[in-house]
């Protein structure tokens, strides 16, 4: 079974600062990778995903993530955050052809105006 | 665009009672997943269905059962509720089968509180 590790539990930063959230997974086979965002009181929304091809994927709201296969990592980045990015961010993985998702513990991001 | 619908959105039950949560997938999505997210925790996979058959099973207690109906909606039945069952229960759907996609779309969740 696959597992997911997110490095930071809580990140606090100011508007316009850059954001990088770490995500590592453990699984020996081919995986699909996702970042989901959960705004306060809301459901999980897909930010971006990686299945194959260009390891640098761009998602909604200016987020991007880079898949580094050799490091089993899929870090999320945003060059300049806004107050509205305050949310919890989950990295998730599924093994190819095994569609259930394994989530990381989540990172709470607080952006100060 | 239509999204995944879950009902009820909030549910309060006493210990040892039963609860039924419902999930209506996005139209033409034939695969449904249930996840449980405890307070301050990441979502944990419970069970999934494809074409009305159970396709996978995770850490779902024996007190819970689920099924998918002919219209592809799914129900999660929970009996002998315990305090520890208090959580947010998410349903997600996707298009399954050979031409399916790997992306799951989540519903708003049902917040279950067991008193």
Coordinates of C-alpha atoms in Angstrom, one line a residue:
Chain A
X1 CA 0.0 0.0 0.0
X2 CA 1.1 3.5 -0.6
X3 CA 1.6 6.2 2.1
X4 CA 2.0 9.9 1.9
X5 CA 4.0 12.2 4.0
X6 CA 3.5 16.0 4.2
X7 CA 6.4 17.8 5.8
X8 CA 4.7 20.8 7.4
X9 CA 1.6 20.7 9.6
X10 CA 1.1 24.4 9.7
X11 CA 2.6 27.2 7.6
X12 CA 2.0 30.9 8.3
X13 CA 3.1 33.5 5.8
X14 CA 2.2 37.0 4.6
X15 CA 0.5 38.0 1.5
X16 CA 2.8 38.0 -1.6
X17 CA 5.2 35.6 0.0
X18 CA 6.0 32.4 -1.9
X19 CA 4.7 29.1 -0.8
X20 CA 6.1 25.6 -1.1
X21 CA 4.6 22.6 0.5
X22 CA 6.4 19.3 0.6
X23 CA 4.9 15.9 -0.2
X24 CA 6.7 12.6 -0.4
X25 CA 5.1 9.2 -1.1
X26 CA 6.2 5.7 -0.7
X27 CA 5.2 3.1 -3.3
X28 CA 7.2 1.0 -5.7
X29 CA 4.9 1.2 -8.7
X30 CA 3.4 3.8 -10.9
X31 CA 1.3 6.4 -9.2
X32 CA -1.1 9.2 -9.9
X33 CA -0.5 12.3 -7.7
X34 CA -2.9 15.0 -6.6
X35 CA -3.1 18.1 -4.5
X36 CA -6.5 19.0 -3.0
X37 CA -7.4 22.1 -1.1
X38 CA -10.0 22.4 1.6
X39 CA -11.2 25.9 2.4
X40 CA -12.7 26.4 5.9
X41 CA -16.0 24.6 6.1
X42 CA -15.9 23.4 2.6
X43 CA -15.2 20.2 0.7
X44 CA -12.1 19.0 -1.0
X45 CA -11.4 20.6 -4.3
X46 CA -8.8 19.5 -6.8
X47 CA -5.9 21.9 -7.3
X48 CA -3.9 19.9 -9.8
X49 CA -2.9 16.4 -10.7
X50 CA -0.1 14.4 -12.3
X51 CA -0.6 11.3 -14.3
X52 CA 2.3 11.2 -16.8
X53 CA 4.3 13.5 -19.1
X54 CA 5.7 16.8 -18.1
X55 CA 6.6 16.6 -14.4
X56 CA 5.8 20.2 -13.9
X57 CA 2.0 20.6 -13.7
X58 CA 0.0 23.7 -13.4
X59 CA -3.2 23.9 -11.6
X60 CA -5.9 26.4 -10.7
X61 CA -5.4 29.6 -8.8
X62 CA -1.7 29.9 -9.8
X63 CA -0.5 26.7 -8.1
X64 CA 2.0 24.4 -9.7
X65 CA 3.6 21.2 -8.6
X66 CA 6.7 19.3 -9.7
X67 CA 7.0 15.5 -9.7
X68 CA 10.5 14.3 -9.0
X69 CA 10.4 10.6 -9.5
X70 CA 13.8 9.9 -8.0
X71 CA 12.8 11.6 -4.8
X72 CA 9.3 10.3 -4.7
X73 CA 8.2 13.9 -4.2
X74 CA 5.4 16.1 -5.5
X75 CA 5.9 19.5 -4.0
X76 CA 3.3 22.2 -4.4
X77 CA 4.3 25.8 -5.1
X78 CA 2.8 29.2 -5.5
X79 CA 5.0 32.3 -6.2
X80 CA 2.8 34.8 -4.4
X81 CA 0.0 33.8 -2.0
X82 CA -3.1 35.8 -1.3
X83 CA -5.2 35.9 1.9
X84 CA -7.8 33.8 0.1
X85 CA -5.3 30.9 -0.1
X86 CA -5.8 30.3 3.6
X87 CA -6.9 26.7 3.7
X88 CA -5.8 23.1 4.3
X89 CA -3.8 21.4 1.6
X90 CA -3.8 17.7 1.1
X91 CA -1.4 15.7 -1.1
X92 CA -2.9 12.4 -2.3
X93 CA -1.7 9.4 -4.2
X94 CA -3.2 6.4 -5.9
X95 CA -1.6 3.5 -7.4
X96 CA -2.2 3.3 -11.2
X97 CA -5.4 1.2 -11.6
X98 CA -6.1 1.2 -7.9
X99 CA -8.1 4.3 -7.6
X100 CA -8.6 4.7 -3.9
X101 CA -6.7 7.7 -2.6
X102 CA -4.2 7.8 0.2
X103 CA -3.9 11.2 1.7
X104 CA -1.2 13.0 3.6
X105 CA -2.0 14.5 7.0
X106 CA -2.6 17.9 5.4
X107 CA -0.9 21.2 5.8
X108 CA -2.8 24.2 7.2
X109 CA -1.7 27.3 5.4
X110 CA -2.6 30.7 7.1
X111 CA -1.9 33.8 5.0
X112 CA -1.8 37.0 6.9
X113 CA -3.1 40.1 5.2
Chain B
X1 CA -21.6 22.0 -13.8
X2 CA -23.3 19.4 -11.6
X3 CA -21.4 18.2 -8.6
X4 CA -21.5 15.4 -6.2
X5 CA -24.4 15.8 -3.8
X6 CA -24.5 14.4 -0.3
X7 CA -27.3 14.4 2.2
X8 CA -27.8 15.2 4.9
X9 CA -25.1 17.8 5.3
X10 CA -25.3 17.6 9.1
X11 CA -26.5 14.8 11.3
X12 CA -26.6 14.4 15.0
X13 CA -27.2 11.0 16.6
X14 CA -27.0 9.4 20.0
X15 CA -24.7 6.5 20.8
X16 CA -26.0 3.1 19.6
X17 CA -28.3 4.7 17.1
X18 CA -28.2 4.2 13.3
X19 CA -27.5 6.6 10.5
X20 CA -27.8 6.5 6.7
X21 CA -25.7 8.8 4.6
X22 CA -26.5 9.3 0.9
X23 CA -24.3 10.2 -2.0
X24 CA -25.5 11.2 -5.5
X25 CA -22.6 11.1 -8.0
X26 CA -22.0 13.5 -10.9
X27 CA -24.2 12.4 -13.8
X28 CA -22.6 9.6 -15.8
X29 CA -20.2 8.8 -13.0
X30 CA -20.5 5.1 -12.2
X31 CA -17.9 4.8 -9.5
X32 CA -18.4 6.0 -5.9
X33 CA -15.9 6.3 -3.0
X34 CA -16.5 6.9 0.7
X35 CA -14.0 8.6 2.9
X36 CA -14.0 9.4 6.6
X37 CA -12.2 12.5 7.9
X38 CA -12.0 12.6 11.7
X39 CA -11.3 15.9 13.5
X40 CA -7.9 17.2 12.5
X41 CA -7.1 14.1 10.4
X42 CA -6.7 13.3 6.8
X43 CA -9.5 11.5 4.9
X44 CA -9.4 7.7 5.2
X45 CA -10.8 5.5 2.5
X46 CA -13.7 3.4 3.6
X47 CA -15.2 1.6 0.6
X48 CA -15.9 2.0 -3.1
X49 CA -18.4 0.8 -5.7
X50 CA -18.3 0.4 -9.4
X51 CA -21.3 -0.5 -11.5
X52 CA -23.3 -1.3 -8.3
X53 CA -20.7 -3.8 -7.1
X54 CA -18.2 -3.3 -4.2
X55 CA -14.9 -2.7 -5.9
X56 CA -12.6 -2.1 -2.9
X57 CA -12.7 -1.9 0.9
X58 CA -10.6 0.0 3.3
X59 CA -10.8 0.6 7.0
X60 CA -14.5 0.3 7.3
X61 CA -15.9 -1.0 10.6
X62 CA -18.1 -4.1 10.4
X63 CA -20.9 -1.9 11.9
X64 CA -21.0 0.0 8.6
X65 CA -22.3 -1.2 5.3
X66 CA -22.8 0.4 2.0
X67 CA -24.4 -0.2 -1.4
X68 CA -24.7 1.4 -4.8
X69 CA -28.1 1.5 -6.5
X70 CA -29.2 1.2 -10.1
X71 CA -29.1 5.0 -10.5
X72 CA -25.5 4.9 -9.1
X73 CA -26.3 6.7 -5.9
X74 CA -24.8 5.2 -2.9
X75 CA -25.8 4.9 0.8
X76 CA -23.6 4.4 3.8
X77 CA -25.4 2.7 6.6
X78 CA -23.9 3.0 10.1
X79 CA -25.2 1.1 13.1
X80 CA -24.4 1.0 16.8
X81 CA -22.9 4.4 16.5
X82 CA -20.0 5.2 18.7
X83 CA -18.5 8.6 19.8
X84 CA -15.5 7.9 17.6
X85 CA -17.7 7.8 14.5
X86 CA -18.1 11.6 14.7
X87 CA -16.4 12.8 11.6
X88 CA -16.9 14.3 8.2
X89 CA -17.9 11.7 5.6
X90 CA -17.0 12.5 2.1
X91 CA -18.3 10.8 -1.0
X92 CA -16.4 11.1 -4.3
X93 CA -17.2 10.0 -7.8
X94 CA -15.5 9.4 -11.1
X95 CA -16.1 7.7 -14.4
X96 CA -14.9 4.1 -14.1
X97 CA -14.3 1.3 -16.5
X98 CA -11.8 1.0 -19.3
X99 CA -12.4 4.6 -20.5
X100 CA -12.5 6.0 -17.1
X101 CA -10.5 8.8 -15.5
X102 CA -8.4 8.8 -12.4
X103 CA -9.7 12.0 -11.0
X104 CA -12.2 11.8 -8.2
X105 CA -14.6 14.7 -7.5
X106 CA -15.6 15.2 -3.9
X107 CA -19.0 16.1 -2.5
X108 CA -19.4 18.6 0.3
X109 CA -19.5 15.9 3.0
X110 CA -21.9 14.9 5.8
X111 CA -20.8 16.0 9.2
X112 CA -21.9 13.3 11.7
X113 CA -21.9 14.1 15.3
X114 CA -22.5 11.3 17.8
X115 CA -23.5 12.4 21.3

